[in-house]
XYZ file of C-alpha atoms in Angstrom:
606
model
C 0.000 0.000 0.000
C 1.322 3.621 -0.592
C 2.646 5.475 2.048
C 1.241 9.054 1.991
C 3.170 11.922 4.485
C 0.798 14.882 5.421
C 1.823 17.854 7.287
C -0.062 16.835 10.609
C -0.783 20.847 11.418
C -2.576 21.522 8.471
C -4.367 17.850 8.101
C -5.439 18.808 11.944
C -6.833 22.258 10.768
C -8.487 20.841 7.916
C -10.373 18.128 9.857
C -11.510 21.360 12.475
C -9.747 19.735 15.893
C -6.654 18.648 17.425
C -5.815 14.672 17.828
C -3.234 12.871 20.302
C -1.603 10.474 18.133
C -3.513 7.592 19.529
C -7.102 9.277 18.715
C -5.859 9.774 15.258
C -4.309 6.091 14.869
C -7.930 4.969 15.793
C -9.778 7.446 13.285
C -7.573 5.746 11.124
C -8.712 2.233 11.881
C -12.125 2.967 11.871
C -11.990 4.361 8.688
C -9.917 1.666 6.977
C -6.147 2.954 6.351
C -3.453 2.968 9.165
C -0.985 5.597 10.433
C 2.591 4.301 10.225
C 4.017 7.155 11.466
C 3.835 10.535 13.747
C 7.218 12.326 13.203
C 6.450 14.755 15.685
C 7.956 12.161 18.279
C 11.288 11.824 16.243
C 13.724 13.952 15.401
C 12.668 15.948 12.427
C 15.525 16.494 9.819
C 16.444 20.357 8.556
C 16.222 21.358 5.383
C 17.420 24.659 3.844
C 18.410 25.807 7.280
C 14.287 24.956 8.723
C 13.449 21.828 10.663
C 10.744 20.189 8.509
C 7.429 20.355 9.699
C 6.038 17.632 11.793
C 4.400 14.783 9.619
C 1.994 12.003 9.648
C 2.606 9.312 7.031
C -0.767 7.277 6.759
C -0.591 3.848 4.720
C -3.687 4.486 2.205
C -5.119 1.174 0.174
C -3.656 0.546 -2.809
C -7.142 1.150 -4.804
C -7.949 4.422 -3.306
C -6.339 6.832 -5.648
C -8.270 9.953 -4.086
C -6.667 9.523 -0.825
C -3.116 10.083 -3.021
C -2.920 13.769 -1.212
C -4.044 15.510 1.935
C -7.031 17.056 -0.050
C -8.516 13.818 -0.413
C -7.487 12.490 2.959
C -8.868 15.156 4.486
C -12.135 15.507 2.463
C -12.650 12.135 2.981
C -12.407 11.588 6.979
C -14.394 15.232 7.462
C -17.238 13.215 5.673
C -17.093 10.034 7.719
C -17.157 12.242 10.763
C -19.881 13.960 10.017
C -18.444 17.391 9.816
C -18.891 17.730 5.608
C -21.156 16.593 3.063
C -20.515 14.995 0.249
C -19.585 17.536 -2.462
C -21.844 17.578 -5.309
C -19.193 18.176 -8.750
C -20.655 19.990 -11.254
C -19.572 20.965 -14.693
C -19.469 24.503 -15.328
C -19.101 26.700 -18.778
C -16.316 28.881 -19.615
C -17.185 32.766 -19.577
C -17.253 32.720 -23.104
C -19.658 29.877 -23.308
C -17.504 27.978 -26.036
C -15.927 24.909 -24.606
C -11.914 24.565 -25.278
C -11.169 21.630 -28.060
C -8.169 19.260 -27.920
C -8.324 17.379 -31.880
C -6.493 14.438 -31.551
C -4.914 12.997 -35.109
C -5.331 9.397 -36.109
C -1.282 9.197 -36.498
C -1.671 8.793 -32.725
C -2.796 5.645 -32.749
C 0.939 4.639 -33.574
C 1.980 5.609 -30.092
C -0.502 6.789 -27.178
C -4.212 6.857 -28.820
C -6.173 8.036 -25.899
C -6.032 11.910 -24.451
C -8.619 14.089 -22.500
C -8.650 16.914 -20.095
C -9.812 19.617 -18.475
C -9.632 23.714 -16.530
C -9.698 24.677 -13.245
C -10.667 28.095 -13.460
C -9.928 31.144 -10.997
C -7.728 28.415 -8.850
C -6.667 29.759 -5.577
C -2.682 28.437 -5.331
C -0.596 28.710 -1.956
C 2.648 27.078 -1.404
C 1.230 23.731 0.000
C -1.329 23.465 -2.513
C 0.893 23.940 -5.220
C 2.766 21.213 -3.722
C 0.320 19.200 -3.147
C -0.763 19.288 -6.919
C 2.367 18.397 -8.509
C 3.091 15.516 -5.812
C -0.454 14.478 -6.706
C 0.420 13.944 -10.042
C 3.901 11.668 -9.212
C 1.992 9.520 -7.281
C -0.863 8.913 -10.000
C 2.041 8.404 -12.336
C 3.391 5.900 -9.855
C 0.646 4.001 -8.938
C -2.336 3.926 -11.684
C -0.121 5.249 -14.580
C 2.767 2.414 -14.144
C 5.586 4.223 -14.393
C 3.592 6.686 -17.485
C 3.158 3.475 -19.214
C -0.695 3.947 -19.365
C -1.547 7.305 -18.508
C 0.987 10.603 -18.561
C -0.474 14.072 -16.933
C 0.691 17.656 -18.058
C -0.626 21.044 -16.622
C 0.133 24.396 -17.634
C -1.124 27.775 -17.580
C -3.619 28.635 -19.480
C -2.860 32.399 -19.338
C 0.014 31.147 -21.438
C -1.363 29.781 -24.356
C -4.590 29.951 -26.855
C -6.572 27.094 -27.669
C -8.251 25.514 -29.477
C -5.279 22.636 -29.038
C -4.412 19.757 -30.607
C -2.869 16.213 -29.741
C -1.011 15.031 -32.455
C 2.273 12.663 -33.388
C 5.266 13.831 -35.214
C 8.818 12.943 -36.370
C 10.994 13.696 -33.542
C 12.691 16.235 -35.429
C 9.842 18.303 -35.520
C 9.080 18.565 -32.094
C 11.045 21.640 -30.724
C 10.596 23.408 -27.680
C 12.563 24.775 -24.338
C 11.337 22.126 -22.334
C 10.425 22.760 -18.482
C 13.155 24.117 -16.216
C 15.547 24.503 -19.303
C 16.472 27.562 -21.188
C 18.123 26.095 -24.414
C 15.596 25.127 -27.060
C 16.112 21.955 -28.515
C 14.132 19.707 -30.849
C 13.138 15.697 -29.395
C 16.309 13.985 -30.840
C 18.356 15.780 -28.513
C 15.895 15.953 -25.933
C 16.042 12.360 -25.897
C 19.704 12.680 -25.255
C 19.365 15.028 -23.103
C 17.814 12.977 -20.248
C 19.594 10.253 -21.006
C 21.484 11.216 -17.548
C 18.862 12.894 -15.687
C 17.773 10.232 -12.702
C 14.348 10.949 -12.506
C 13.244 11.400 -16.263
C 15.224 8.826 -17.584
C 13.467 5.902 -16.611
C 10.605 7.473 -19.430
C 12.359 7.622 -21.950
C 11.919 4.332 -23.107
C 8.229 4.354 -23.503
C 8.223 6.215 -26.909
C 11.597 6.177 -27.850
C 11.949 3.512 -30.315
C 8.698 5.514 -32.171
C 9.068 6.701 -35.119
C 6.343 9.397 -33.888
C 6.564 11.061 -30.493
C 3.053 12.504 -29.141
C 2.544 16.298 -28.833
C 0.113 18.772 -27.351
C -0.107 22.015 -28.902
C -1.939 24.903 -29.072
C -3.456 27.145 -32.158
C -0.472 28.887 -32.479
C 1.791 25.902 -32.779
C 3.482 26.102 -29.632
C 4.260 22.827 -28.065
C 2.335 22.514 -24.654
C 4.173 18.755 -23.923
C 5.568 15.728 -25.206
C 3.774 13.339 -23.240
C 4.463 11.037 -21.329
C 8.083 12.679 -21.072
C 8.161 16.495 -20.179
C 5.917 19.675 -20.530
C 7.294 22.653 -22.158
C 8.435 25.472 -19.709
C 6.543 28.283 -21.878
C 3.157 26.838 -20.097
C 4.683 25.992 -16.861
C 2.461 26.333 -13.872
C 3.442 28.458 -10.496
C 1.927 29.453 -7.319
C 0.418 32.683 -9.058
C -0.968 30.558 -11.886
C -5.009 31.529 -12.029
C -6.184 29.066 -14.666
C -4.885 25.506 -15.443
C -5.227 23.662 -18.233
C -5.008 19.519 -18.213
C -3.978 17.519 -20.265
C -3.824 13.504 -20.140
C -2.742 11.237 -22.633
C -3.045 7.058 -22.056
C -2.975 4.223 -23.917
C -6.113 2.639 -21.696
C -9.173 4.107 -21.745
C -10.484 3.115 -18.181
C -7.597 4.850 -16.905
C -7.319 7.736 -18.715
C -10.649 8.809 -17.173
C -9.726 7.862 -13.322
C -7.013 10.068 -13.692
C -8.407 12.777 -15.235
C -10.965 12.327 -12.694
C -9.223 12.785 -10.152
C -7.346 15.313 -10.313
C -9.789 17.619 -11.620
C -11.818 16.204 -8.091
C -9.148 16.960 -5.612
C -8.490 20.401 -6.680
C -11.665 21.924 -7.964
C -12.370 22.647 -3.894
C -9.574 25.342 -4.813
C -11.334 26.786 -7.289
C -13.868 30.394 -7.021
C -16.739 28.172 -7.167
C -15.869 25.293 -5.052
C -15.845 21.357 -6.717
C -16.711 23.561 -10.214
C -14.946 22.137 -13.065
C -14.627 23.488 -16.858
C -14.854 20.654 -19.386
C -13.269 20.770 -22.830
C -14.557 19.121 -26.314
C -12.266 16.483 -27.191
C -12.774 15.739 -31.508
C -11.285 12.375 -32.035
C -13.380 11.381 -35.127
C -10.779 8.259 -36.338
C -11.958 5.749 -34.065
C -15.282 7.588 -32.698
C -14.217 8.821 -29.277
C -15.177 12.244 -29.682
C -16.523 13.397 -26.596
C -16.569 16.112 -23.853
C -14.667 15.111 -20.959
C -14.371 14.632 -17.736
C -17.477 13.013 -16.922
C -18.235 13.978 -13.667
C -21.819 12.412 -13.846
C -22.242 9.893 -10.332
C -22.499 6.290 -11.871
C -25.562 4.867 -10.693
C -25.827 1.368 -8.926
C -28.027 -0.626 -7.010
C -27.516 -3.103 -3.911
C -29.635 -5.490 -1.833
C -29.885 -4.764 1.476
C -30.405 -8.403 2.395
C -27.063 -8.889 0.533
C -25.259 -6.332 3.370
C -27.186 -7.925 6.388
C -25.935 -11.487 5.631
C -22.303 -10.416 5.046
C -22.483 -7.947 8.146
C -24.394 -10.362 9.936
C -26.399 -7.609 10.664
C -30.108 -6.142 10.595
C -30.365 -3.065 9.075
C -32.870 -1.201 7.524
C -33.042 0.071 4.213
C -32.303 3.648 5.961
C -29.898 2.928 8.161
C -27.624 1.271 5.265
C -28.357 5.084 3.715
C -27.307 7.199 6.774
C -23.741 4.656 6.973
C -23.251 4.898 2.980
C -23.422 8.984 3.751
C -20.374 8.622 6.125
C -18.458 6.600 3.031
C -19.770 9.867 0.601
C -22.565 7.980 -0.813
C -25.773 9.715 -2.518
C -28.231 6.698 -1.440
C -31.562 6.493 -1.083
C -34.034 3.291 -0.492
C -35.741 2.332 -3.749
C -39.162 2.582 -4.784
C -38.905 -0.351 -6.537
C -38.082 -2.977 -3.786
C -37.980 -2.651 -0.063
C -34.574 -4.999 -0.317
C -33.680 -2.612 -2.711
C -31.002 0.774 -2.084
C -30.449 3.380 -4.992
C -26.980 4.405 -4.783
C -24.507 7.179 -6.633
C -21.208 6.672 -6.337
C -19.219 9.429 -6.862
C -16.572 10.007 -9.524
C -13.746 10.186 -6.846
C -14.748 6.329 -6.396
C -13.173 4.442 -8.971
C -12.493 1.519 -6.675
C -16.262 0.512 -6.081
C -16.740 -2.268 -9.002
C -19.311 -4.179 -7.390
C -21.871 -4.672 -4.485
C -19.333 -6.231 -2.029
C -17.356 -3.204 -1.919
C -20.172 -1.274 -0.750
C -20.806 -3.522 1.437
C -17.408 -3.136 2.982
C -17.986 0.473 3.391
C -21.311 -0.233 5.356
C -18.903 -2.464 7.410
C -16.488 0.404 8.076
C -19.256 2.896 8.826
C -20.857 0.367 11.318
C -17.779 -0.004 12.884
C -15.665 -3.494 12.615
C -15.153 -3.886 16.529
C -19.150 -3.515 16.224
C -19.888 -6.313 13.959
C -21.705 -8.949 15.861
C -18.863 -11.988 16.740
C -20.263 -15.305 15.583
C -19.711 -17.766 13.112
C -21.465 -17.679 9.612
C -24.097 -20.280 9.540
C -24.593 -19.057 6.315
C -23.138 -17.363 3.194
C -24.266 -14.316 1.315
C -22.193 -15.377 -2.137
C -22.810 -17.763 -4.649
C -19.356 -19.184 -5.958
C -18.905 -21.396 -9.048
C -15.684 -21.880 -11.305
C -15.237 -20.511 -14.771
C -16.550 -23.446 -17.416
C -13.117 -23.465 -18.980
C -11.747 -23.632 -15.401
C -14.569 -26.877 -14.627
C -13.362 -28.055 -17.628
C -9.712 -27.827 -17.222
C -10.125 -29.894 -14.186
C -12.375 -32.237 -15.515
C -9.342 -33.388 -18.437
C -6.455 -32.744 -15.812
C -8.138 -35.439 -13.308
C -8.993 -37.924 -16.606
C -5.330 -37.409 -17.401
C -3.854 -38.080 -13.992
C -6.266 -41.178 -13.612
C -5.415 -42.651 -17.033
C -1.496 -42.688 -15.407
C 0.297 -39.685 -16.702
C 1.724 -37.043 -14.334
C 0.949 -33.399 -13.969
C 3.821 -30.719 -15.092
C 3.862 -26.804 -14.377
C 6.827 -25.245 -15.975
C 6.761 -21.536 -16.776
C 4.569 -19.461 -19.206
C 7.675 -17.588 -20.527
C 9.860 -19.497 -23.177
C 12.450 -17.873 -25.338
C 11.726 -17.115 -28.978
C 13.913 -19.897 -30.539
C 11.730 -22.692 -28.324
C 8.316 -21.343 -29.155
C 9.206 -21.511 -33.203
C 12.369 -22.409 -34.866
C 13.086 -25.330 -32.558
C 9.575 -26.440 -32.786
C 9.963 -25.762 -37.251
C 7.799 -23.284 -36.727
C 8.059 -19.784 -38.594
C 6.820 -16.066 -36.514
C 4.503 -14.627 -38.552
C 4.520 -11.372 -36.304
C 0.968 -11.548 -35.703
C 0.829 -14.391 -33.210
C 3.061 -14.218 -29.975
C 3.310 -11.797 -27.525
C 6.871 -10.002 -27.048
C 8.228 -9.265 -24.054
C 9.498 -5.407 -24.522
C 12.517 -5.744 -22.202
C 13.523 -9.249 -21.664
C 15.927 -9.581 -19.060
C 17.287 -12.944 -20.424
C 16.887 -14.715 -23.636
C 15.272 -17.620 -22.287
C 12.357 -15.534 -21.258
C 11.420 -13.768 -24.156
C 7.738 -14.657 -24.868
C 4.233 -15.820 -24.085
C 3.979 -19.492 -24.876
C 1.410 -20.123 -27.963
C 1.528 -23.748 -27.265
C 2.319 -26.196 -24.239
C 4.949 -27.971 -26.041
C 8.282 -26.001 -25.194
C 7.427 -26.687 -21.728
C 6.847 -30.447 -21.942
C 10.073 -31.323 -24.053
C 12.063 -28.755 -21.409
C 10.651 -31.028 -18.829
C 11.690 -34.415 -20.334
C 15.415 -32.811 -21.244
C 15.912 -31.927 -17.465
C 14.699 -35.351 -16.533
C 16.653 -37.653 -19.189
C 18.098 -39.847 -16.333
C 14.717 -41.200 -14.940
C 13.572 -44.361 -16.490
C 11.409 -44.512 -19.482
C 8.279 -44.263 -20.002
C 8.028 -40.615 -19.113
C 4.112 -40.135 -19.260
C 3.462 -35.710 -18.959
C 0.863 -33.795 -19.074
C -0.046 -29.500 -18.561
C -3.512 -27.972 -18.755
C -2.465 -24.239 -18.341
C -3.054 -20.936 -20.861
C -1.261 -19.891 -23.639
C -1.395 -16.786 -25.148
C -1.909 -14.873 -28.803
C -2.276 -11.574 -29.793
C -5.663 -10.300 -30.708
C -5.420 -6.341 -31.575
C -9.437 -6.483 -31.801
C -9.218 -6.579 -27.850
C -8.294 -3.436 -25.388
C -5.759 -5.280 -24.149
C -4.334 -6.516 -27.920
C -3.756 -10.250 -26.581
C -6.014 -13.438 -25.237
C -5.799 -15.823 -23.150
C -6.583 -19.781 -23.838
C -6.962 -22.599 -22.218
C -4.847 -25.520 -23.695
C -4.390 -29.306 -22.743
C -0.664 -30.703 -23.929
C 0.548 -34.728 -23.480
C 3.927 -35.970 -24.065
C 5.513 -39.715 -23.989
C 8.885 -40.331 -23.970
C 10.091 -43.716 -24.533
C 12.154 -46.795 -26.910
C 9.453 -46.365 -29.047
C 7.298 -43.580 -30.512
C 4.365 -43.812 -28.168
C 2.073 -42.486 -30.841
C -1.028 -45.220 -30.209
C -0.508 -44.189 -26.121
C -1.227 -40.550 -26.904
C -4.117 -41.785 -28.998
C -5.509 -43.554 -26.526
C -5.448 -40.496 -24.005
C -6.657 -38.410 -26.680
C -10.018 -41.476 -26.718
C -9.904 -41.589 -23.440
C -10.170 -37.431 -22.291
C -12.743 -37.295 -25.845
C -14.760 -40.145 -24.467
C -15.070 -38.568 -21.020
C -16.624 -35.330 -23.136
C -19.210 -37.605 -24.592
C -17.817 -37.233 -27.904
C -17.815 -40.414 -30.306
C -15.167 -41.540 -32.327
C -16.094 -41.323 -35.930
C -14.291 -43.840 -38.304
C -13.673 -43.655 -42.043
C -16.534 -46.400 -42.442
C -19.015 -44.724 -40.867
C -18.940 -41.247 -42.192
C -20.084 -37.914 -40.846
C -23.422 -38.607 -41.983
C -23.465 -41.680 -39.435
C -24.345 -40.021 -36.417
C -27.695 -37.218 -35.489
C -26.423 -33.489 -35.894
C -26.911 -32.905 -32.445
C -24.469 -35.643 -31.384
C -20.568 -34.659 -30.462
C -18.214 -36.458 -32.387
C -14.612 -36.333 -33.611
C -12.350 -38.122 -35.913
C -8.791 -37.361 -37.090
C -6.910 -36.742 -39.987
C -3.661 -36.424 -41.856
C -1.527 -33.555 -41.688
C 1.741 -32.196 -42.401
C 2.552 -30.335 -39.652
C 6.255 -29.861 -39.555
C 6.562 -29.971 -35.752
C 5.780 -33.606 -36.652
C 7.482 -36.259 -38.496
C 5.865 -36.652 -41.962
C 3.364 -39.166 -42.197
C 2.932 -38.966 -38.290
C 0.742 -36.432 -37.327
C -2.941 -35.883 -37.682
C -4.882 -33.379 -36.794
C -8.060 -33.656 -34.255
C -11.272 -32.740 -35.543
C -14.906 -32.279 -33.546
C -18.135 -31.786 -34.840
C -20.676 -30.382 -32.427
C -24.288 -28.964 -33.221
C -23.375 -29.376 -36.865
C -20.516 -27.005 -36.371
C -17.216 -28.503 -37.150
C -13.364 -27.209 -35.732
C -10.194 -28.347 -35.465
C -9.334 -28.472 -31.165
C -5.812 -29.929 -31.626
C -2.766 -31.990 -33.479
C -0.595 -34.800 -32.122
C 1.866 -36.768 -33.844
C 5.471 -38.344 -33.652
C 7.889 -35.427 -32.973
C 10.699 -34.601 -36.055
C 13.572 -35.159 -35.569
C 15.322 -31.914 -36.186
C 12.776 -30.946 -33.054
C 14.445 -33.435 -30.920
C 17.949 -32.342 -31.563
C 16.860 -28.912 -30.626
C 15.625 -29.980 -27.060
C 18.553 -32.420 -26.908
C 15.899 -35.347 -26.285
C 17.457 -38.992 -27.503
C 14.027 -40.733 -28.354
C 11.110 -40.419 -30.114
C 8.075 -38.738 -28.612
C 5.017 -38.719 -29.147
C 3.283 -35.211 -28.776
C -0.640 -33.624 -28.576
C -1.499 -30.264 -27.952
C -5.277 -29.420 -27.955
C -7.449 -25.901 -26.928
C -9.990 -26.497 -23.890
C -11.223 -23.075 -25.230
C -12.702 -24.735 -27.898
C -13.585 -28.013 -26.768
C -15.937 -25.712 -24.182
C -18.455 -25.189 -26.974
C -17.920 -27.959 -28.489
C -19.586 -30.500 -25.644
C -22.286 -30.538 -23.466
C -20.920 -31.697 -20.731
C -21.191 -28.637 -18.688
């Protein structure tokens, strides 16, 4: 969990009372995060000639990004005692009544395709604020933003420059700008080599280096704002006299571009003229339809079932009492008109880390009290628990396996390059495995798109055991899909392996029957036909192939036939020989390697 230090005066004056260290370590507890530290009993170090302020450094959960700074802390623990409401954001026009544009390009895609932002107008700066803001922003970058992997933040003055602005991505040579704290001018190239010794922004650099496009914000006069997710420029830089401040945000997720911007818009609008006011801006991003006006401050609504609370809680609340403790968590809730087991509830855009009923739940928990929670054990459960089909399934083949005599292997989802192709014959097409960016060593270099690599590393290690070796691995593999957020997939996969005097191939048929039997799929032979069984019946048969992971002649392929839809699930087949001398393996085995993904729709079993 991050460790958060807060000047303890001016957290003290903010909550409106004084605490001894032990009544603050217990409004701590109740409340759910933990003080680790009052410095005020310590010796507190001097810096540039003044002894630093007494501190209190509170441990905040790792999922609460608006606890980050002492706004939040403090907004948050006046509300659970009682002393604040909740605030109500609200969106606000600019005095011109035109909304600020950011256009983002479509060669952005290439590099960071997500950006949004936002004003705070007629912000009220001090010192500690001003602080507070930019140490706001380090620890989102941190935390959320990995490192500015996914998400990169840049403010600036908007006294400074003149919308409307654009995000777009350009050759690194024509990106110039004095960037912040500099005074030389300098275009990205020598930016780039520029930081190469500074310690705290060279750890960045990396992220768009090797792009042949770096992303920019400007403005409408072609001044360069930032180069996200590096450094701003210091023509917009921010101060304690700054008035109105523009953000920016760039990401390459979605989700998290908005729980950023969210955020920190949320934290700092109670600076603002009009308090928790925030200006939104129009972002135009008409290549892949995410035009929009951000942030959206709008509460997401949600409902929960107040029998659902009292069985976790062990409680017996009513539908208004579970309203009056969400208030203390800064909840909008209200009991519905629907259902009397029912309770409306608006959870606030500072909230990003409520997903689902169970963690509102745990806040009606925390406002209760947990040293008030009745002490007794459950006699019964308010969750419903079931595995995943393709993890019921995966068990279902792993027991068959383990039954029919083989043994159970686990070696590791990373493989090096060579193993999960050329040693296997096996040619990258670019499209199919997932890269590790940085690989420390070479023999983790990749996601595994089949079980194999793992199963003949196994059998090389373990060449002095007797033969038969019987092996088996139902674990994921993993492709890349760029239809997906995330550009990759998961699937489930099933992989056997003999090793032996002789080839083994009619042993790894027979577990094939056997785990294809257990499915209540047939075996189809040439004689009968497809036509031989009802289309609703599962069935397989196999067939020839030349796979050249396999020795010719050797290998067939494993096909299924299901509701009169028909896919291939798998291949197994007498290894080549080339393969063997790869994995330094003497004999001949015998090989299958089949998708559980698949054979999920393809039976009825569950």
């Amino acid at each position: 969990m991050p460790t958060i230090g807060v000047d303890k005066a001016a957290l003290f004056k903010a909550l409106g009372r004084e605490y001894t260290t032990e009544q603050f370590d217990e409004l701590c507890f109740e409340f759910g995060i933990e003080l680790d530290e009052d410095t005020s009993t310590t010796q507190k170090p001097i810096v540039n000639g003044k002894q630093e302020p007494a501190q209190l450094k509170i441990e905040i959960p790792a999922n609460r990004y608006d606890m980050l700074c002492i706004e939040g802390i403090s907004l948050m623990l006046n509300i659970f005692n009682g002393t604040k409401p909740s605030p109500k954001y609200r969106l606000t026009p600019p005095p011109g009544g035109e909304l600020q544009t950011l256009t983002i390009t479509k060669e952005t895609m290439k590099v960071r395709p997500y950006a949004a932002g936002a004003i705070l107008r007629n912000i009220k700066f001090t010192q500690a604020r001003y602080e507070s803001f930019i140490s706001l922003q380090d620890k989102l970058h941190q935390n959320l933003a990995r490192q500015r992997t996914l998400v990169a933040i840049g403010t600036h003055d908007l006294d400074t420059i003149r919308g409307p602005f654009s995000y777009e991505a350009l050759p690194p040579e024509d990106i110039e700008f004095v960037p912040l704290n500099q005074t030389k001018r300098m275009n990205a190239v020598e930016m780039m080599k520029f930081y190469e010794t500074d310690k705290h922004l060279s750890r960045y650099l990396h992220i768009i280096k090797d792009s042949p496009v770096y992303p920019v914000i400007l403005d409408s006069n072609r001044t360069v704002c930032s180069m996200p997710p590096i450094i701003n420029s210091n023509h917009s830089k921010i101060s304690i006299d700054t008035r109105n401040v523009f953000i920016d945000v760039t990401a390459t997720d979605r989700t998290k571009l908005a729980i950023v911007t969210d955020i920190m818009v949320t934290m700092f609008s109670q600076y603002t003229e009009e308090p928790f006011t925030v200006e939104p801006i129009e972002v135009i991003s008409e290549h892949n339809m995410e035009s929009r006006q951000v942030p959206d401050l709008t509460p997401r609504e949600t409902q929960v079932d107040v029998s659902y609370i009292n069985d976790c809680c062990g409680l017996s609340l009513s539908a208004e009492e579970i309203c009056k403790l969400l208030k203390r968590m800064s909840y909008f809730a209200s009991p519905s008109s629907a259902s009397k087991d029912v309770v409306d509830i608006s959870i606030p855009p500072t909230r990003a880390d409520v997903l689902h009923q169970c963690d509102i739940m745990e806040d009606v928990a925390i406002a209760y009290g947990f040293n008030n929670l009745p002490k007794y054990f459950p006699s019964k459960s308010g969750t419903i628990a079931q595995p995943l089909m393709v993890n019921k399934l995966g068990d279902i083949v792993r027991l068959e396996a383990a039954m029919a005599g083989w043994s159970e292997v686990m070696p590791l989802i990373l493989c090096s390059h060579d193993e999960n192709f050329a040693w296997l014959n096996r040619e990258d097409d670019g499209e199919t495995a997932v890269k590790l960016a940085n690989p420390k060593t070479a023999e983790y270099q990749v996601v595994r798109t089949t079980l194999l690599p793992g199963l003949l590393k196994t059998i090389r290690e373990n060449k002095h055991h007797s033969v038969p070796i019987k092996i088996f691995e139902v674990s994921d593999v993993a492709f890349k899909d760029m239809s997906l957020e995330r550009k990759s997939r998961n699937e489930r996969h099933f992989a056997a392996a003999w090793y032996g005097k002789t080839s083994g191939f009619e042993v790894v048929h027979g577990l094939m029957d056997r785990i294809m039997l257990m499915l209540k799929s047939a075996f189809i032979t040439s004689e009968e036909g497809l036509e031989g069984r009802g289309a609703d019946e599962s069935a397989y048969w196999i067939e020839e192939i030349n796979d050249p992971t396999f020795f010719e002649g050797h290998s067939a392929a494993i096909h299924v036939k299901f509701e009169g839809k028909e896919q291939v699930v798998g291949v197994f087949g007498i290894l080549h020989p080339t393969v063997l001398d790869n994995y330094d393996i003497r004999y001949y085995p015998g090989g299958s390697d089949e998708s559980v993904d698949q054979l999920i729709s393809d039976t009825d079993i569950l």
